[in-house]
Amino acid sequence: MEKLAIPCQTNPPISVPASIIKARPLKFSSKPTKTSIFFTQKLTTKFNDDHLSYLCSNGLLREAITAIDSMSKRGSKLSTNTYINLLQTCIDADFIELGRELHVRMSLVDQVNPFVETKLISMYAKCGFLKDARKVFDGMQERNLYTWSAMIGAYSREQRWKEVVELFFLMMGEGLLPDAFLFPKILQACGNCEDLETVKLIHSVVIRCGLSFCMRVSNSILTAFVKCRKLSLARKFFGNMDERDGVSWNAIIAGYCQKGNGDEARRLLDAMSDQGFKPGLVTYNIMIACYSQLGNCNLVIELKKKMESMGIAADVYTWTSMISGFAQSSRISQALDFFNDMILAGVEPNAITIVSATSACASLKSLQKGLEIHCFAIKMGIAREVLVGNSLIDMYSKCEKLEAARHVFDTILEKDIYTWNSMIGGYCQAGYCGKAYELFMRLRESNVMPNVVTWNVMISGCIQNGDEDQAMNLFQIMEKDGEVRRNTASWNSLIAGYHQLGEKNKALAIFRQMQSLNFSPNSVTILSILPVCANVMAERKIKEIHGCVLRRNLESELPVANSLIDTYAKSGNIKYSRTIFDGMSSKDIITWNSIIAGYILHGCSDAAFHLFGQMKKFGIRPNRGTLASIIHAYGIAGMVDKGRHVFSSITEEHQILPTLDHYLAMVELYGRSGRLTDAMEFIEDMPIEPDVSIWTSLLTACRFHGNLHLAVQAAERLQELEPDNHVIYRLLIQAYALYGKSELALKVRKLGKESTMNKCTAQCWVEVRNKVQLFVSGDQSKLDVLNTWLKSIEGKVKKFNYHNQLSIDEEQKEEKIGGFHCEKFAFAFGLISSSHTPKSIKIVKNLRICGDCHQMAKYISAAHECEIYLSDSKCLHHFKKGHCSCGDYCCGESSLVEQVFHDLRSYVVSGNHFLDSCPIVCVAHYNCARH
DNA sequence: GGAACTACGT
């Protein structure tokens, strides 16, 4: 800009742009007339205005202030207009400091009036100082519509909807009503905080003040009803509208889309065209967003083609909603394909596109694609923006690239709490608890306040990494030190953490405490606590949680219903699983897998096959888990060829790479049917290294079918894999001893003695009529009654359908109580501890049930018409009418995994049994239970 | 006389 120095008598020489000089009238009459005085004043004002705004627009704030001060010293008062223009300059250029100076000077010369005050409100608000804006507002003598509009507009921009609605009521209290501009703002606020009552009130006010004809206002009412999720009201309002425009149609269509009712939205779209309204870009974008979220690829493509045929090009919103919608509906690779298509179509992504695409990469853990998008963000110059940066941190964390995540973290210019939480969460997930803690401490020193999420992330990080004390400590101090209120997620972090640590009892205690403090469990809580209760003796607790699910209307959430199916099945109640399954209006692959696995657990392979067929009929594609289960089911049914056929279909038909669970199911399939050589050959041909479960499965099969030669091989391989496992030692010794290799047996025994492993004590728990009794091996006190009874039936059991197994279980003697295994006492206690034979007995055993006891359970279930549910360390046995759901295959030596034992002992030791209403009766008191 | 600031979609 060309600058000229012009001499000036009253002011020091200053530079003024040529355009201003040109704009100045050049002629003055020598004698001042009334008009010319007016003109001169006006010119002076204009000159001052231009002069000051010139200084401002060039950033010469100090000079501007000096000029103002020297003007006021000379007694020339700045006009309100000048102040307003200056304040506007401050807004436009974000010169809040100058604005404050002006505010001070205006107050000093007492030149404040509603006009400038309103402008001051705008200025403070737009520069991000809402509190100062409010201070001006509160200090005002009189407020008019403009003032209210400025103040309400300020809260609206900050999305502080509640304050907007509050101000609306205050405004009405002062006898003022919004106009056609302000009503939409307030309605938007009501919609966003779902304040239906206020919307209804405004609706009636609008009718009374005759503003219903205004499209903006009535469209805003319509939108507010939609946002309050009152679609019936919205539809009624829409139907009653005298006039509708495209926006009205879009609003009602958006309402159905938000509810996921794409069909109704589609009908409205057609009706809209029929009534002569052309759907526009926004209409198509709404519809496409809806179908993208539903993951309906075909319809999205169809709609996009249709809009393009109407001459409407997909814009950045169209593509972005497709990308984010598909990412959210788990069709993540499709979402990333759309990102590519968008770039090819030459549409420039915006920050939200980048965020959506990055989060898609995060869920896919696709580092390659994530890096590409990071490059895009860098090229667009938005990689350091907080929103984009946050999603990049998340993506790198999920791809386990913590250093890259940290690099992004360090480069983000203005970190918000999400930035910190993402980084801390990333460290926690990766197990770097120390780094997370370090960052957490740094955050507490920064000017960003940790929020409840930060604390929750830290708690779950600590507990997942095993630092239970630190987790509890954080949980205790968060409210006092952190000034955040615990929420459901805080409790969930602890419950899920304890569940992962296998501390079921502590998880249940936290769950109880949570409820007693009136925190409502949500679906996450339910999903953490249900697996804890998957136990034949916890049915009451499960029903209690089921009740809680129904009260909170959580049964419609698929994962919750799926978990209920799974938990009931694992707890012996497959009928309940089925009832829930049948009652579900929508089912996903997990639903089908849960019920199928449930039936298999109960030995009902036919039901599993039937459901598998039905599932395919419904067009649900089986996944990895389904196929493993079905092979397992063919194993139980002894249908080897069918099982093999399913195995080959994994790769051929379903294009899935078989994993260890499929190989295990195949070994079991061969093993059960006695095709041990096939099993061995299958294991040797496996492209992945067989693990403990594979060899254990083979060993079980060898025991069942009496193949000592292969048993020794399996035991040797097991011993190689887990040299410190004492159970495997014992198996190996027994196998050698029985195979006639006593020298080897002795040698191994010597080695085994040197290892410090302790043998587990056998224990079992029996529940009869909601009372729980513990039997521990080695405790022989006061068991005469049971002993006598057991001896009386021993002979009968032997005659009953005995399967002659290869016995390598000789060492179990030491676990016995008075010559019997503890579960036999459990059977006896269950049967004779009250006057009637119970319909069912439920037992949990820490080790694996032996063949002998298994036999007795079968006998009892037939002779006494009493079903026995026995959950041992490996399997759920359901004895009924002389048969067991495991098909007699799952009994034998004690388990390799002693987890169940550990869990159960902790219940007793801590005195907190999971059935609140079921106190544990100690063994010595068993006689009292009869009365 | 000035000032408030224009509904539906990421």
mmCIF file with all atom_site columns, N, CA and C in Angstrom, chain A residues 777-795:
data_model
loop_
_atom_site.group_PDB
_atom_site.id
_atom_site.type_symbol
_atom_site.label_atom_id
_atom_site.label_alt_id
_atom_site.label_comp_id
_atom_site.label_asym_id
_atom_site.label_entity_id
_atom_site.label_seq_id
_atom_site.pdbx_PDB_ins_code
_atom_site.Cartn_x
_atom_site.Cartn_y
_atom_site.Cartn_z
_atom_site.occupancy
_atom_site.B_iso_or_equiv
_atom_site.pdbx_formal_charge
_atom_site.auth_seq_id
_atom_site.auth_comp_id
_atom_site.auth_asym_id
_atom_site.auth_atom_id
_atom_site.pdbx_PDB_model_num
ATOM 1  N N  . SER A 1 777 ? -9.647  -82.685  50.758 1.00 0.00 ? 777 SER A N  1
ATOM 2  C CA . SER A 1 777 ? -9.037  -84.008  50.901 1.00 0.00 ? 777 SER A CA 1
ATOM 3  C C  . SER A 1 777 ? -8.151  -84.013  52.143 1.00 0.00 ? 777 SER A C  1
ATOM 4  N N  . GLY A 1 778 ? -8.148  -85.148  52.820 1.00 0.00 ? 778 GLY A N  1
ATOM 5  C CA . GLY A 1 778 ? -7.309  -85.275  54.008 1.00 0.00 ? 778 GLY A CA 1
ATOM 6  C C  . GLY A 1 778 ? -8.058  -84.973  55.286 1.00 0.00 ? 778 GLY A C  1
ATOM 7  N N  . ASP A 1 779 ? -9.215  -84.345  55.170 1.00 0.00 ? 779 ASP A N  1
ATOM 8  C CA . ASP A 1 779 ? -10.000 -84.043  56.366 1.00 0.00 ? 779 ASP A CA 1
ATOM 9  C C  . ASP A 1 779 ? -10.930 -85.221  56.627 1.00 0.00 ? 779 ASP A C  1
ATOM 10 N N  . GLN A 1 780 ? -10.655 -85.971  57.672 1.00 0.00 ? 780 GLN A N  1
ATOM 11 C CA . GLN A 1 780 ? -11.431 -87.197  57.882 1.00 0.00 ? 780 GLN A CA 1
ATOM 12 C C  . GLN A 1 780 ? -12.416 -87.090  59.039 1.00 0.00 ? 780 GLN A C  1
ATOM 13 N N  . SER A 1 781 ? -12.567 -85.874  59.550 1.00 0.00 ? 781 SER A N  1
ATOM 14 C CA . SER A 1 781 ? -13.368 -85.747  60.770 1.00 0.00 ? 781 SER A CA 1
ATOM 15 C C  . SER A 1 781 ? -14.856 -85.902  60.509 1.00 0.00 ? 781 SER A C  1
ATOM 16 N N  . LYS A 1 782 ? -15.512 -86.587  61.377 1.00 0.00 ? 782 LYS A N  1
ATOM 17 C CA . LYS A 1 782 ? -16.980 -86.673  61.433 1.00 0.00 ? 782 LYS A CA 1
ATOM 18 C C  . LYS A 1 782 ? -17.650 -86.973  60.092 1.00 0.00 ? 782 LYS A C  1
ATOM 19 N N  . LEU A 1 783 ? -17.115 -87.929  59.420 1.00 0.00 ? 783 LEU A N  1
ATOM 20 C CA . LEU A 1 783 ? -17.717 -88.244  58.136 1.00 0.00 ? 783 LEU A CA 1
ATOM 21 C C  . LEU A 1 783 ? -18.264 -89.662  58.104 1.00 0.00 ? 783 LEU A C  1
ATOM 22 N N  . ASP A 1 784 ? -18.518 -90.199  59.294 1.00 0.00 ? 784 ASP A N  1
ATOM 23 C CA . ASP A 1 784 ? -18.931 -91.591  59.379 1.00 0.00 ? 784 ASP A CA 1
ATOM 24 C C  . ASP A 1 784 ? -20.191 -91.899  58.576 1.00 0.00 ? 784 ASP A C  1
ATOM 25 N N  . VAL A 1 785 ? -21.176 -91.021  58.693 1.00 0.00 ? 785 VAL A N  1
ATOM 26 C CA . VAL A 1 785 ? -22.454 -91.266  58.017 1.00 0.00 ? 785 VAL A CA 1
ATOM 27 C C  . VAL A 1 785 ? -22.241 -91.371  56.513 1.00 0.00 ? 785 VAL A C  1
ATOM 28 N N  . LEU A 1 786 ? -21.484 -90.408  55.995 1.00 0.00 ? 786 LEU A N  1
ATOM 29 C CA . LEU A 1 786 ? -21.246 -90.398  54.551 1.00 0.00 ? 786 LEU A CA 1
ATOM 30 C C  . LEU A 1 786 ? -20.437 -91.624  54.141 1.00 0.00 ? 786 LEU A C  1
ATOM 31 N N  . ASN A 1 787 ? -19.452 -91.963  54.968 1.00 0.00 ? 787 ASN A N  1
ATOM 32 C CA . ASN A 1 787 ? -18.605 -93.112  54.684 1.00 0.00 ? 787 ASN A CA 1
ATOM 33 C C  . ASN A 1 787 ? -19.413 -94.394  54.569 1.00 0.00 ? 787 ASN A C  1
ATOM 34 N N  . THR A 1 788 ? -20.275 -94.563  55.518 1.00 0.00 ? 788 THR A N  1
ATOM 35 C CA . THR A 1 788 ? -21.098 -95.766  55.537 1.00 0.00 ? 788 THR A CA 1
ATOM 36 C C  . THR A 1 788 ? -21.945 -95.841  54.282 1.00 0.00 ? 788 THR A C  1
ATOM 37 N N  . TRP A 1 789 ? -22.557 -94.727  53.962 1.00 0.00 ? 789 TRP A N  1
ATOM 38 C CA . TRP A 1 789 ? -23.432 -94.680  52.790 1.00 0.00 ? 789 TRP A CA 1
ATOM 39 C C  . TRP A 1 789 ? -22.640 -94.990  51.517 1.00 0.00 ? 789 TRP A C  1
ATOM 40 N N  . LEU A 1 790 ? -21.472 -94.358  51.432 1.00 0.00 ? 790 LEU A N  1
ATOM 41 C CA . LEU A 1 790 ? -20.653 -94.548  50.231 1.00 0.00 ? 790 LEU A CA 1
ATOM 42 C C  . LEU A 1 790 ? -20.260 -96.010  50.073 1.00 0.00 ? 790 LEU A C  1
ATOM 43 N N  . LYS A 1 791 ? -19.877 -96.640  51.192 1.00 0.00 ? 791 LYS A N  1
ATOM 44 C CA . LYS A 1 791 ? -19.464 -98.051  51.114 1.00 0.00 ? 791 LYS A CA 1
ATOM 45 C C  . LYS A 1 791 ? -20.626 -98.914  50.649 1.00 0.00 ? 791 LYS A C  1
ATOM 46 N N  . SER A 1 792 ? -21.852 -98.512  51.087 1.00 0.00 ? 792 SER A N  1
ATOM 47 C CA . SER A 1 792 ? -23.020 -99.320  50.735 1.00 0.00 ? 792 SER A CA 1
ATOM 48 C C  . SER A 1 792 ? -23.323 -99.281  49.243 1.00 0.00 ? 792 SER A C  1
ATOM 49 N N  . ILE A 1 793 ? -22.952 -98.221  48.577 1.00 0.00 ? 793 ILE A N  1
ATOM 50 C CA . ILE A 1 793 ? -23.283 -98.177  47.134 1.00 0.00 ? 793 ILE A CA 1
ATOM 51 C C  . ILE A 1 793 ? -22.090 -98.527  46.252 1.00 0.00 ? 793 ILE A C  1
ATOM 52 N N  . GLU A 1 794 ? -20.916 -98.683  46.859 1.00 0.00 ? 794 GLU A N  1
ATOM 53 C CA . GLU A 1 794 ? -19.715 -98.903  46.060 1.00 0.00 ? 794 GLU A CA 1
ATOM 54 C C  . GLU A 1 794 ? -19.856 -100.094 45.109 1.00 0.00 ? 794 GLU A C  1
ATOM 55 N N  . GLY A 1 795 ? -20.376 -101.192 45.665 1.00 0.00 ? 795 GLY A N  1
ATOM 56 C CA . GLY A 1 795 ? -20.523 -102.388 44.857 1.00 0.00 ? 795 GLY A CA 1
ATOM 57 C C  . GLY A 1 795 ? -21.465 -102.178 43.684 1.00 0.00 ? 795 GLY A C  1
#
